[in-house]
Short mmCIF file of C-alpha atoms and ligand atoms in Angstrom, two decimals:
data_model
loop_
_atom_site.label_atom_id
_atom_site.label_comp_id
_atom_site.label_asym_id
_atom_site.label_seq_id
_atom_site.Cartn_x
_atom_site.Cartn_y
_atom_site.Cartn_z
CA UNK A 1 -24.06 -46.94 -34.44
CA UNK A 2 -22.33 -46.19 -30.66
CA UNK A 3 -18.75 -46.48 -32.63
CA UNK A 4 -19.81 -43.96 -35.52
CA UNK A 5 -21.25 -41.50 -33.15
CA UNK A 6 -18.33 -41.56 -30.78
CA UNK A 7 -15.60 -41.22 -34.37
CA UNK A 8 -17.77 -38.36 -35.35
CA UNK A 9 -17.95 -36.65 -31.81
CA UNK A 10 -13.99 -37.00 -31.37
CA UNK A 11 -12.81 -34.46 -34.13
CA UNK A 12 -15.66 -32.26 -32.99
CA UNK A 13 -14.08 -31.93 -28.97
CA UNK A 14 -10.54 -31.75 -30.25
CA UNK A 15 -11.35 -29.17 -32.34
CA UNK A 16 -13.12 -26.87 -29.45
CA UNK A 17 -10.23 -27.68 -27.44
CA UNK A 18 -7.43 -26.75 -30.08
CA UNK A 19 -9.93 -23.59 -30.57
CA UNK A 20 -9.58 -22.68 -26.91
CA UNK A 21 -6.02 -23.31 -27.09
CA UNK A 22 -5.25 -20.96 -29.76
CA UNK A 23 -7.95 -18.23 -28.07
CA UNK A 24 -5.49 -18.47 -25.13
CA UNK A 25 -2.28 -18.12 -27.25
CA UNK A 26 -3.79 -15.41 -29.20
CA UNK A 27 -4.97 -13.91 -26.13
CA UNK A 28 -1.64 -13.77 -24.55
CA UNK A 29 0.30 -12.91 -27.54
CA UNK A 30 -1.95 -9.75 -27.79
CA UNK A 31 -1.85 -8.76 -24.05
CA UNK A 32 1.77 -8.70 -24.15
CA UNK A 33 1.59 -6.92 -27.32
CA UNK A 34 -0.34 -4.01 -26.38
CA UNK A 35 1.35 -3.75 -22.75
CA UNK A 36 4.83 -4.09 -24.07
CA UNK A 37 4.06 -1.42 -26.70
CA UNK A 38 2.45 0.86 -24.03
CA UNK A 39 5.48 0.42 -21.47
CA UNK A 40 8.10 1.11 -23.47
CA UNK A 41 5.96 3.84 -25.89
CA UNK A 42 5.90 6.92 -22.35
CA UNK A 43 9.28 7.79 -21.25
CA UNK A 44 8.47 11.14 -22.00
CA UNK A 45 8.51 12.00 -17.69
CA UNK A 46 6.54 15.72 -17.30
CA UNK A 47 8.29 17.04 -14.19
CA UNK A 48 6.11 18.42 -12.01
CA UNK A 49 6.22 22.25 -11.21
CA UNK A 50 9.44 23.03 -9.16
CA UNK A 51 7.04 25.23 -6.92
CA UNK A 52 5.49 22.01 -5.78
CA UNK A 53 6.62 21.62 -2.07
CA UNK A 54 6.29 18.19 -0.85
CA UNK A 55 6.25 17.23 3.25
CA UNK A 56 8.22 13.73 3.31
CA UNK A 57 7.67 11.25 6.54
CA UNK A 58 8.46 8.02 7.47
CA UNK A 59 8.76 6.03 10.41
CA UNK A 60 11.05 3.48 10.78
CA UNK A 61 11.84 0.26 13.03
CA UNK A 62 15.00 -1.88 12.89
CA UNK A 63 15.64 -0.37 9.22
CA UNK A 64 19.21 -0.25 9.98
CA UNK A 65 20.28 -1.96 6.60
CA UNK A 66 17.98 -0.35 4.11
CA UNK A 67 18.69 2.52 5.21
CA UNK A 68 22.84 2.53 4.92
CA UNK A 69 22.32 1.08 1.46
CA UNK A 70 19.81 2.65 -0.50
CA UNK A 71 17.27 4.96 1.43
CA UNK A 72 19.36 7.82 2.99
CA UNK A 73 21.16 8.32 -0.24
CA UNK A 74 17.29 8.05 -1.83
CA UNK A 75 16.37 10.74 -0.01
CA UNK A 76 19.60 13.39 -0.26
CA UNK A 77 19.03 13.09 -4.03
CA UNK A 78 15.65 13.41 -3.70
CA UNK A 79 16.13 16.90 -1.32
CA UNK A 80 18.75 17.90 -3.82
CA UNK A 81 16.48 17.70 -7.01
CA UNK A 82 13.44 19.34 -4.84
CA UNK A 83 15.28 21.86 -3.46
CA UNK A 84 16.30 22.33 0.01
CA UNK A 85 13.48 25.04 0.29
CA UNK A 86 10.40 23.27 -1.52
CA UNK A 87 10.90 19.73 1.73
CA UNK A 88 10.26 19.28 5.03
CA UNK A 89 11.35 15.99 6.15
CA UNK A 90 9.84 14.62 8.92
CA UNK A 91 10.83 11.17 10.52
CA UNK A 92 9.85 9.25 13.56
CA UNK A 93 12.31 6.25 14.62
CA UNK A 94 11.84 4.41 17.54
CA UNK A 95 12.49 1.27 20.03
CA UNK A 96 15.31 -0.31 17.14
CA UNK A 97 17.67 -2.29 18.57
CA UNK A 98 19.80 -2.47 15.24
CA UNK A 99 21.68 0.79 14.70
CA UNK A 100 18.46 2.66 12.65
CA UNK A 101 19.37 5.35 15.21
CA UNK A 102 23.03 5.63 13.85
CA UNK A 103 21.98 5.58 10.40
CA UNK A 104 19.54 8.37 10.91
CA UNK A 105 21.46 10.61 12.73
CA UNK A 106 23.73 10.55 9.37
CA UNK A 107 20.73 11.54 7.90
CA UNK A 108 19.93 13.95 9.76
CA UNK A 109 23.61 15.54 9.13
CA UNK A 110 23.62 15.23 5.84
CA UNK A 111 19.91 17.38 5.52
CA UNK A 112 21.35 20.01 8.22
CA UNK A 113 24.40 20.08 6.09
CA UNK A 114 22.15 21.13 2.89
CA UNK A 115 20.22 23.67 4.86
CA UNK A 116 16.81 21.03 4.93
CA UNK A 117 14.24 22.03 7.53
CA UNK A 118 13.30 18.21 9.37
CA UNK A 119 12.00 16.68 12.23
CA UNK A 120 14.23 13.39 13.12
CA UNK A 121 12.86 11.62 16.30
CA UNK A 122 14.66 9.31 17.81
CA UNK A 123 12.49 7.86 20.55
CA UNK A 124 13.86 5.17 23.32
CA UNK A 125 10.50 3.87 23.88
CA UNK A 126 10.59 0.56 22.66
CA UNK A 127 7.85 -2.41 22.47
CA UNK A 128 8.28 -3.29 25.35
CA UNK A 129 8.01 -0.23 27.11
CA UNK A 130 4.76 0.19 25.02
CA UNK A 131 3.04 -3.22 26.13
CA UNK A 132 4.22 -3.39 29.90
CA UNK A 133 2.75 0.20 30.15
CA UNK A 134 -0.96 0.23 32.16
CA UNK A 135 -3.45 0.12 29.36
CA UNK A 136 -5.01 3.13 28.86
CA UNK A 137 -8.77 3.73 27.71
CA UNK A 138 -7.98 2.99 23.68
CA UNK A 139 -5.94 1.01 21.80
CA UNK A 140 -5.93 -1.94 24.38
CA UNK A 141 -8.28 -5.37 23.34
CA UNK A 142 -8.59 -8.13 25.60
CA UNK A 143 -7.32 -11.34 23.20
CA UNK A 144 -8.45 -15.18 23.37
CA UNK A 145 -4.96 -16.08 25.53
CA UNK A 146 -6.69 -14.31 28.37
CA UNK A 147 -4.86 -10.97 28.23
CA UNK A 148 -5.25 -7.49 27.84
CA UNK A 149 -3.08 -6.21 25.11
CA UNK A 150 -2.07 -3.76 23.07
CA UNK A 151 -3.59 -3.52 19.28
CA UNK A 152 -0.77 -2.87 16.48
CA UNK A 153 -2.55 -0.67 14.48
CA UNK A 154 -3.43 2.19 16.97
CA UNK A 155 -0.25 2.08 18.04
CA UNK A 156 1.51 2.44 14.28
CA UNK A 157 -1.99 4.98 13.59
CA UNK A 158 -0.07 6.81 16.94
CA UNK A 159 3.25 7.26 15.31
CA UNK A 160 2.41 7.70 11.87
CA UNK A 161 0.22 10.69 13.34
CA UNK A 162 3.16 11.98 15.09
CA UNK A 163 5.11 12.56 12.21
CA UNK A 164 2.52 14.63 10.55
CA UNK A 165 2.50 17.18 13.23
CA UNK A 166 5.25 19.78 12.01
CA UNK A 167 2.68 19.74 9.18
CA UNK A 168 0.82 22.20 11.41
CA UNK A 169 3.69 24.26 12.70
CA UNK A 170 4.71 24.68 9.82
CA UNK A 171 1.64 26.11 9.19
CA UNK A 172 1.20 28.42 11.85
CA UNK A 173 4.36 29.70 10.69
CA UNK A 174 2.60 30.21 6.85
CA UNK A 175 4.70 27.54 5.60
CA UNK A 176 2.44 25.59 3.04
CA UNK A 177 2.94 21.77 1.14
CA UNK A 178 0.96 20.71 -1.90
CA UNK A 179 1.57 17.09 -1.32
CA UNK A 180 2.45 14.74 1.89
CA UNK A 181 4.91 12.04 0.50
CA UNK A 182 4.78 8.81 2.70
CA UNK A 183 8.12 6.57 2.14
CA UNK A 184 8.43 2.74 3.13
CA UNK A 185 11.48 1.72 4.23
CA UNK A 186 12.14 0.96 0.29
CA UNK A 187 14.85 1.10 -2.78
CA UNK A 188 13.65 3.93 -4.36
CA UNK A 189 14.97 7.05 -7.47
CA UNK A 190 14.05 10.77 -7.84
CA UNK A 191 12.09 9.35 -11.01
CA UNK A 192 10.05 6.97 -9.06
CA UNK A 193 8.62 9.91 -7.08
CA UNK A 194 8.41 12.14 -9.89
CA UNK A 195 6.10 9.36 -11.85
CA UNK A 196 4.32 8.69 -8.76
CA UNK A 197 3.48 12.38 -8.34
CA UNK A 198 2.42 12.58 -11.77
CA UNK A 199 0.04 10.14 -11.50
CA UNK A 200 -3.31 10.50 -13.48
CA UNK A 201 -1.92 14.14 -14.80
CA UNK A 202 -1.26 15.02 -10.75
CA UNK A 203 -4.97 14.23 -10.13
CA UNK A 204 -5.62 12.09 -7.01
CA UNK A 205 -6.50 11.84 -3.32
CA UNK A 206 -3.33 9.26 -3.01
CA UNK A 207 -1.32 7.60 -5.10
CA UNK A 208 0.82 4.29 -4.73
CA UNK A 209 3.80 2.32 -5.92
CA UNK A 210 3.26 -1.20 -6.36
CA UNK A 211 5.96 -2.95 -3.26
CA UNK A 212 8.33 -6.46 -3.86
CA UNK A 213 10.00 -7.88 -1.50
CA UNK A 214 10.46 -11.41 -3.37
CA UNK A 215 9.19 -10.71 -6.83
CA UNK A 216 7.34 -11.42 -8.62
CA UNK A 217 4.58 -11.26 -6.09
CA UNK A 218 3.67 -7.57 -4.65
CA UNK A 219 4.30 -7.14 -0.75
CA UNK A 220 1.44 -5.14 0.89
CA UNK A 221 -1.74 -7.51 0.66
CA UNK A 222 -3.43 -5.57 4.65
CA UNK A 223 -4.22 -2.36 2.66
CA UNK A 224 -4.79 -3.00 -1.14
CA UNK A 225 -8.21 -2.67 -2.28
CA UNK A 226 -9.30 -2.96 -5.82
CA UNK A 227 -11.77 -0.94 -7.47
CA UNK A 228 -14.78 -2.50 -6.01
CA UNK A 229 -13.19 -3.10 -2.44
CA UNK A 230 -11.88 -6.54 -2.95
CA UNK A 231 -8.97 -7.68 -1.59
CA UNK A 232 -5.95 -8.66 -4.75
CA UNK A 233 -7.05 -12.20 -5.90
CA UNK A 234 -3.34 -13.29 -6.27
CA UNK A 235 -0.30 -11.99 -5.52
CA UNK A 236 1.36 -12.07 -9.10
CA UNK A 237 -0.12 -9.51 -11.97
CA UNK A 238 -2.38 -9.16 -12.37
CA UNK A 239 -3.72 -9.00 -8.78
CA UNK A 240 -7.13 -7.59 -8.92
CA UNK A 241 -10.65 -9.44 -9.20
CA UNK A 242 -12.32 -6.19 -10.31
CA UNK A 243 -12.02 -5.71 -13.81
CA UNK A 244 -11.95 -1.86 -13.98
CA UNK A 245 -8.34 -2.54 -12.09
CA UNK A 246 -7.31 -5.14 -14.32
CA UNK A 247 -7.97 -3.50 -17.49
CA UNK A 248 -6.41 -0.55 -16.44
CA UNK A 249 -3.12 -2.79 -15.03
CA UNK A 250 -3.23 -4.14 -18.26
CA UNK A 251 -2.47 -0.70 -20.09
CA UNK A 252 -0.14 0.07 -17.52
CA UNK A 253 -2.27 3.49 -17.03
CA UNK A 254 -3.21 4.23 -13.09
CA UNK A 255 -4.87 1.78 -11.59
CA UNK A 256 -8.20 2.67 -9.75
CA UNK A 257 -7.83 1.43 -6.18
CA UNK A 258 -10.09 1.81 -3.05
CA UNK A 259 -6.85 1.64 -1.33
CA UNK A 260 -2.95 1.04 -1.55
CA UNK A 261 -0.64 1.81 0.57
CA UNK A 262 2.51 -0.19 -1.24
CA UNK A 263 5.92 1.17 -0.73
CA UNK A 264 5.68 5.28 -1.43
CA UNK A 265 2.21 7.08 -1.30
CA UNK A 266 1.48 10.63 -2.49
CA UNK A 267 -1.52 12.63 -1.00
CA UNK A 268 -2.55 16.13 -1.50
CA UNK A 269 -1.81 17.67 1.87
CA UNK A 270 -4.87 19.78 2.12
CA UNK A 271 -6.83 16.93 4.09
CA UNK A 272 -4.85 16.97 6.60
CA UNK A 273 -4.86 20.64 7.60
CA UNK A 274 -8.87 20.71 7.02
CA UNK A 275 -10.40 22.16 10.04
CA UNK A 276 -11.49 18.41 11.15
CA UNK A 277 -8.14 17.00 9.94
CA UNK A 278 -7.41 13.88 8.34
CA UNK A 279 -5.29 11.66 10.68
CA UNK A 280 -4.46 7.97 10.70
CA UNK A 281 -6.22 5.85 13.02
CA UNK A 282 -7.62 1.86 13.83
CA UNK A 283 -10.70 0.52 13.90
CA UNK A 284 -13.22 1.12 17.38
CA UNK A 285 -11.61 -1.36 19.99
CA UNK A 286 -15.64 -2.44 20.46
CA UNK A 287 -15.19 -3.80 17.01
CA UNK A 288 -11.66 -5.37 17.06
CA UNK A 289 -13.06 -7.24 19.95
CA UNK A 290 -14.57 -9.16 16.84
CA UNK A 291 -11.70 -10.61 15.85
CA UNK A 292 -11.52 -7.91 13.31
CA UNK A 293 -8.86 -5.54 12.00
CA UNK A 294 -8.14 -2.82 9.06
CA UNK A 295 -4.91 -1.30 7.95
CA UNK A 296 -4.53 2.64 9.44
CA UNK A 297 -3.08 2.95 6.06
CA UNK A 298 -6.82 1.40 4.50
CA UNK A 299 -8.54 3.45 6.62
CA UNK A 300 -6.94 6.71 6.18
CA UNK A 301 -8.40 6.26 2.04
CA UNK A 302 -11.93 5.45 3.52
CA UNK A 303 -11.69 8.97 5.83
CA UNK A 304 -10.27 10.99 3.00
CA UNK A 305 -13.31 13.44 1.66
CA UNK A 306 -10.74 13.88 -1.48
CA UNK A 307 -10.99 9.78 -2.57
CA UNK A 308 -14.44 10.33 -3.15
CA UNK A 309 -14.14 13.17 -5.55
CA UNK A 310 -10.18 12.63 -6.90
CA UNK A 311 -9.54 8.75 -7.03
CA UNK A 312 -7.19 7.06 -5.18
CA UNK A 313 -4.73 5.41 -7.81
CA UNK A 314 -1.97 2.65 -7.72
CA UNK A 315 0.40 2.96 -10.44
CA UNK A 316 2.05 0.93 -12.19
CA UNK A 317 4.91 2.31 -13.47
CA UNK A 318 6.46 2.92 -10.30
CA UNK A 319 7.65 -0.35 -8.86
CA UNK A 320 10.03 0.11 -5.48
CA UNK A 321 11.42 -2.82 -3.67
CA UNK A 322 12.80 -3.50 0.00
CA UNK A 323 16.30 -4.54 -1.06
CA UNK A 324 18.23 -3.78 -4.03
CA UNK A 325 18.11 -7.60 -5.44
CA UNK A 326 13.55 -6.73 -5.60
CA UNK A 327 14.32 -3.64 -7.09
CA UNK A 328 16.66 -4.86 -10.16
CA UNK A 329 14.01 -7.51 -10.72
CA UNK A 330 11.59 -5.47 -11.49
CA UNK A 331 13.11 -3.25 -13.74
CA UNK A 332 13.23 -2.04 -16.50
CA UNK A 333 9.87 -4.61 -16.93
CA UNK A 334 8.98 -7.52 -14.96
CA UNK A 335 7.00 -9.41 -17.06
CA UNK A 336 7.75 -12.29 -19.67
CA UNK A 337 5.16 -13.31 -22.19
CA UNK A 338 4.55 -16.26 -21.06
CA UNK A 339 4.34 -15.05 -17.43
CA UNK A 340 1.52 -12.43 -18.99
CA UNK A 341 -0.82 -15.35 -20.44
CA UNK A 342 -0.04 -17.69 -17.37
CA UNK A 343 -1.16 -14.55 -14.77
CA UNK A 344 -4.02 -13.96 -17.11
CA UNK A 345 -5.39 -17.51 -16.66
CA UNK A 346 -4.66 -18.34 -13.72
CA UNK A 347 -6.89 -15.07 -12.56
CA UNK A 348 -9.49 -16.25 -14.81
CA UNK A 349 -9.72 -19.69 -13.47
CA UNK A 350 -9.84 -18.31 -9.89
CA UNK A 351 -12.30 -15.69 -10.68
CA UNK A 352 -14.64 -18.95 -11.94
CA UNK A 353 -13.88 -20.78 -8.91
CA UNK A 354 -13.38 -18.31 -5.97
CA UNK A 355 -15.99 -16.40 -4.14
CA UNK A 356 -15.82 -13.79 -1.22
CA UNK A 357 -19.04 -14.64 -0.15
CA UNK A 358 -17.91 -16.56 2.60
CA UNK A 359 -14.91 -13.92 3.65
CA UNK A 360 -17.15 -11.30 3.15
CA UNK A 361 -20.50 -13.35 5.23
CA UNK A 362 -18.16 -13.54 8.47
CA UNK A 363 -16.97 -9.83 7.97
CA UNK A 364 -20.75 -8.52 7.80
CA UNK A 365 -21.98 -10.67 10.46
CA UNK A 366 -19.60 -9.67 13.16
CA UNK A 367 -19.87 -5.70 11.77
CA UNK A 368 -23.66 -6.41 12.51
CA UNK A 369 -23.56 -7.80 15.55
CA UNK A 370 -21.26 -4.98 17.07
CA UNK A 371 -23.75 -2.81 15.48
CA UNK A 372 -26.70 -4.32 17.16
CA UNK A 373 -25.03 -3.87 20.75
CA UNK A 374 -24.78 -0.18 20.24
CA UNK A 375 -26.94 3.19 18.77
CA UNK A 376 -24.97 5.23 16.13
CA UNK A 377 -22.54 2.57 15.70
CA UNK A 378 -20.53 2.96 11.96
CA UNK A 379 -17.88 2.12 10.41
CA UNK A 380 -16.91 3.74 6.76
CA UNK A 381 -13.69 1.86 6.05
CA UNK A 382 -15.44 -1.75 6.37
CA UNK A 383 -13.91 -2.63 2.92
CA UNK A 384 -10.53 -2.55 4.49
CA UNK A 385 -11.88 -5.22 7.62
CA UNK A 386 -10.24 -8.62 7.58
CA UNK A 387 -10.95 -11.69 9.93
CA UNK A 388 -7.32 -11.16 12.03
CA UNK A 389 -6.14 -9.70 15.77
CA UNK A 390 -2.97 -7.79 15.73
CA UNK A 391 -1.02 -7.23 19.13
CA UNK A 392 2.25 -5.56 19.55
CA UNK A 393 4.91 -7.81 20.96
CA UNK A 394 8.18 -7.43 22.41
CA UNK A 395 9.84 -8.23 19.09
CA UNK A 396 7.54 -7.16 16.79
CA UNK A 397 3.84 -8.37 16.22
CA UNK A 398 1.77 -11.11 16.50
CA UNK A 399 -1.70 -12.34 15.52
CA UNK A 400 -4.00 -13.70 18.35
C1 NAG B 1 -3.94 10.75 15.44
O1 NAG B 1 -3.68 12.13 15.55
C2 NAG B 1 -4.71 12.93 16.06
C3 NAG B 1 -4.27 14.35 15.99
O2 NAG B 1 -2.95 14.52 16.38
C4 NAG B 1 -5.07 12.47 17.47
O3 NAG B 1 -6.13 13.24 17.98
C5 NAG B 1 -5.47 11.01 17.39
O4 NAG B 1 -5.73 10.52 18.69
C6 NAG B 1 -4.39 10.18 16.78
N1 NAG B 1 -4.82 8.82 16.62
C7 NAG B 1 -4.15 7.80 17.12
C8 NAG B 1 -4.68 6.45 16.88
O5 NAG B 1 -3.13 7.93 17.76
C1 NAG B 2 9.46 16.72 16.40
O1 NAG B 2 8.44 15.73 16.38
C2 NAG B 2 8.16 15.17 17.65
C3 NAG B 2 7.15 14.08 17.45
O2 NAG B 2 5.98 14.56 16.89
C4 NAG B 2 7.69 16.25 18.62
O3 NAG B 2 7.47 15.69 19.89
C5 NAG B 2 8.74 17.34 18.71
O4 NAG B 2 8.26 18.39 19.50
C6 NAG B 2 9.11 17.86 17.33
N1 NAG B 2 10.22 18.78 17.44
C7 NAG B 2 10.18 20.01 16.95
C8 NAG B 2 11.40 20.83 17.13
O5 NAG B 2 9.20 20.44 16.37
#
């Protein structure tokens, strides 16, 4: 009786299992089907209205080789194809102790030698200069090694502010942009910012590249958010947990982010001329005191009034990378079949086993209890809070 039962039962689980086997192949094969067809169906590449004046910034540190290779020639061409009169470019350097400076003073020729109106800063003030200097009443958190020291992201929020102010001259002086174009230190074309402007038909409050530095896993993990405000589940497509991001990765149409900020970014610049203007900034030091901290370039997409109404959007199609070798590999596609079905399941299986309950318990805890010590106490960007302390250091950063 036992022996017939178990011959009987043995076809029945092979069969399931060949079943799910096949669902999976089948599944893949038409994933790959339908993106392949979509990714190589648009070339057709609207360009935007010539009118459209775009402000370009950047700040840079120890970007000595990127620079010389790719990105100053990235951004002539890009200046040429805008026109001279329809940029500003607006950099902020400082504290490298490669030749960045040397490299952006060619820059700088080159743009004076097309007649482009620019900021370059070059400041002296290095790290160390920064974290030696008497902390002053922000930006300063005292860290478990018993110091008092300076927080990273106030201190990039301080810089990355700086090179928005010509925005205002500028303005002052009835000189108007439609967009703000924020570069990483990145391999970038013309085409990549003209697809990343297009984005969604040119509807947006900011819209991102997706960033490799050693495909085929993305770079920027401290400021992607999907759809629902989840950090990426993996690092290798498809990335999100939320399936409103997924499906639209999938399709290769723009992905619907609560926040990217991965390689080049594209925002309307209205925001930040408003009359309470949009600016980058951290998190309250009270609240870093946590051990918490959110990306400036996170919270800038929470403070936005436009991501509300507009979407902020990562797309796709425009893949930059920090060296030449990440760029190549990524283009003209960067996935296989069988990488497709692989990142497909392997999101599925952590999806069934993964929470962010527990991430997400310590996160709200420590939120409440800084709330708790203080009236009118809020935070908007708590989707972009992570369990981490970020100090400057003489060479670089460190957590703590
Ligand atoms: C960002 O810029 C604004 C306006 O220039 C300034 O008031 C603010 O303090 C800056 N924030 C940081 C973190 O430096
Ligand atoms: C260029 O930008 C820096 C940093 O914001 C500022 O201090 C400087 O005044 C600007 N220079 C001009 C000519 O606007």
């Amino acid at each position: 009786m036992a022996s017939l039962r178990r011959s009987r039962r043995r076809p029945f689980s092979l069969q399931a299992l060949l079943c799910v086997i096949f669902w999976a192949i089948l599944d893949g094969f038409h994933q790959y089907v339908s993106h392949h067809r979509i990714s190589t169906a648009a070339t057709v590449r609207p360009r935007p209205l010539q009118s459209e004046r775009i402000f370009i910034t950047s700040i840079h540190w120890n970007n000595e080789a990127i620079l010389r290779s790719h990105w100053n020639d990235a951004v002539i061409r890009l200046v040429q194809h805008w026109g001279p009169n329809n940029v500003f470019v607006s950099v902020y350097e400082s504290g490298s102790w490669d030749d960045s400076k040397g490299a952006l003073r060619e820059l700088d020729f080159e743009l004076d030698r097309l007649g482009v109106r620019r900021n370059i800063t070059l400041s002296t003030t290095t790290h160390r200069d920064e974290i030696t200097a008497v902390p002053s009443s922000e930006g300063w958190i005292d860290t478990p090694r018993g110091k008092t020291e300076l927080r990273r992201i106030p201190y990039l929020a301080r810089l990355r502010n700086l090179t928005l102010r010509p925005l205002e001259d500028l303005r002052r002086q009835g000189i108007l942009f439609d967009k703000v174009l924020f570069l990483g230190d990145v391999v970038f074309t013309v085409d990549d910012v003209i697809d990343l402007l297009n984005t969604n038909d040119g509807e947006y409050a900011a819209a991102c590249s997706l960033d490799f530095m050693r495909p085929p896993a993305f770079y920027d993990t401290f400021a992607l958010r999907d759809s629902e405000g989840d950090a990426h589940l993996m690092q290798t497509w498809p990335y999100f947990r939320s399936a409103r991001s997924r499906n639209a990765l999938r399709s290769m149409s723009p992905v619907p982010v609560k926040s990217c900020w991965n390689g080049i970014v594209a925002m309307p610049a209205e925001p930040f001329l408003s009359s309470s203007p949009l600016r980058f900034r951290g998190i309250p030091d009270s609240l870093a005191q946590f051990h918490l901290e959110a990306s400036e370039c996170c919270l800038i997409h929470a403070d936005n009034p436009l991501s509300r109404i507009h979407g902020v959007y990562l797309n796709p199609r425009v893949r930059v990378g920090y060296t030449g070798a990440a760029y190549a590999a990524v283009h003209p596609s960067w996935l296989s079949p069988q990488f497709m079905v692989l990142g497909i399941w392997k999101n599925r299986l952590r999806r069934w086993v993964s929470t962010t309950f527990f991430q997400d318990f310590v996160v709200n805890r420590r939120v409440a209890l800084w709330k708790g010590r203080s009236q009118n106490r809020h935070e908007v960007g708590e989707f972009c809070l992570i369990n981490e302390m970020q100090v400057l250091i003489s060479n670089g950063w460190a957590h703590v």
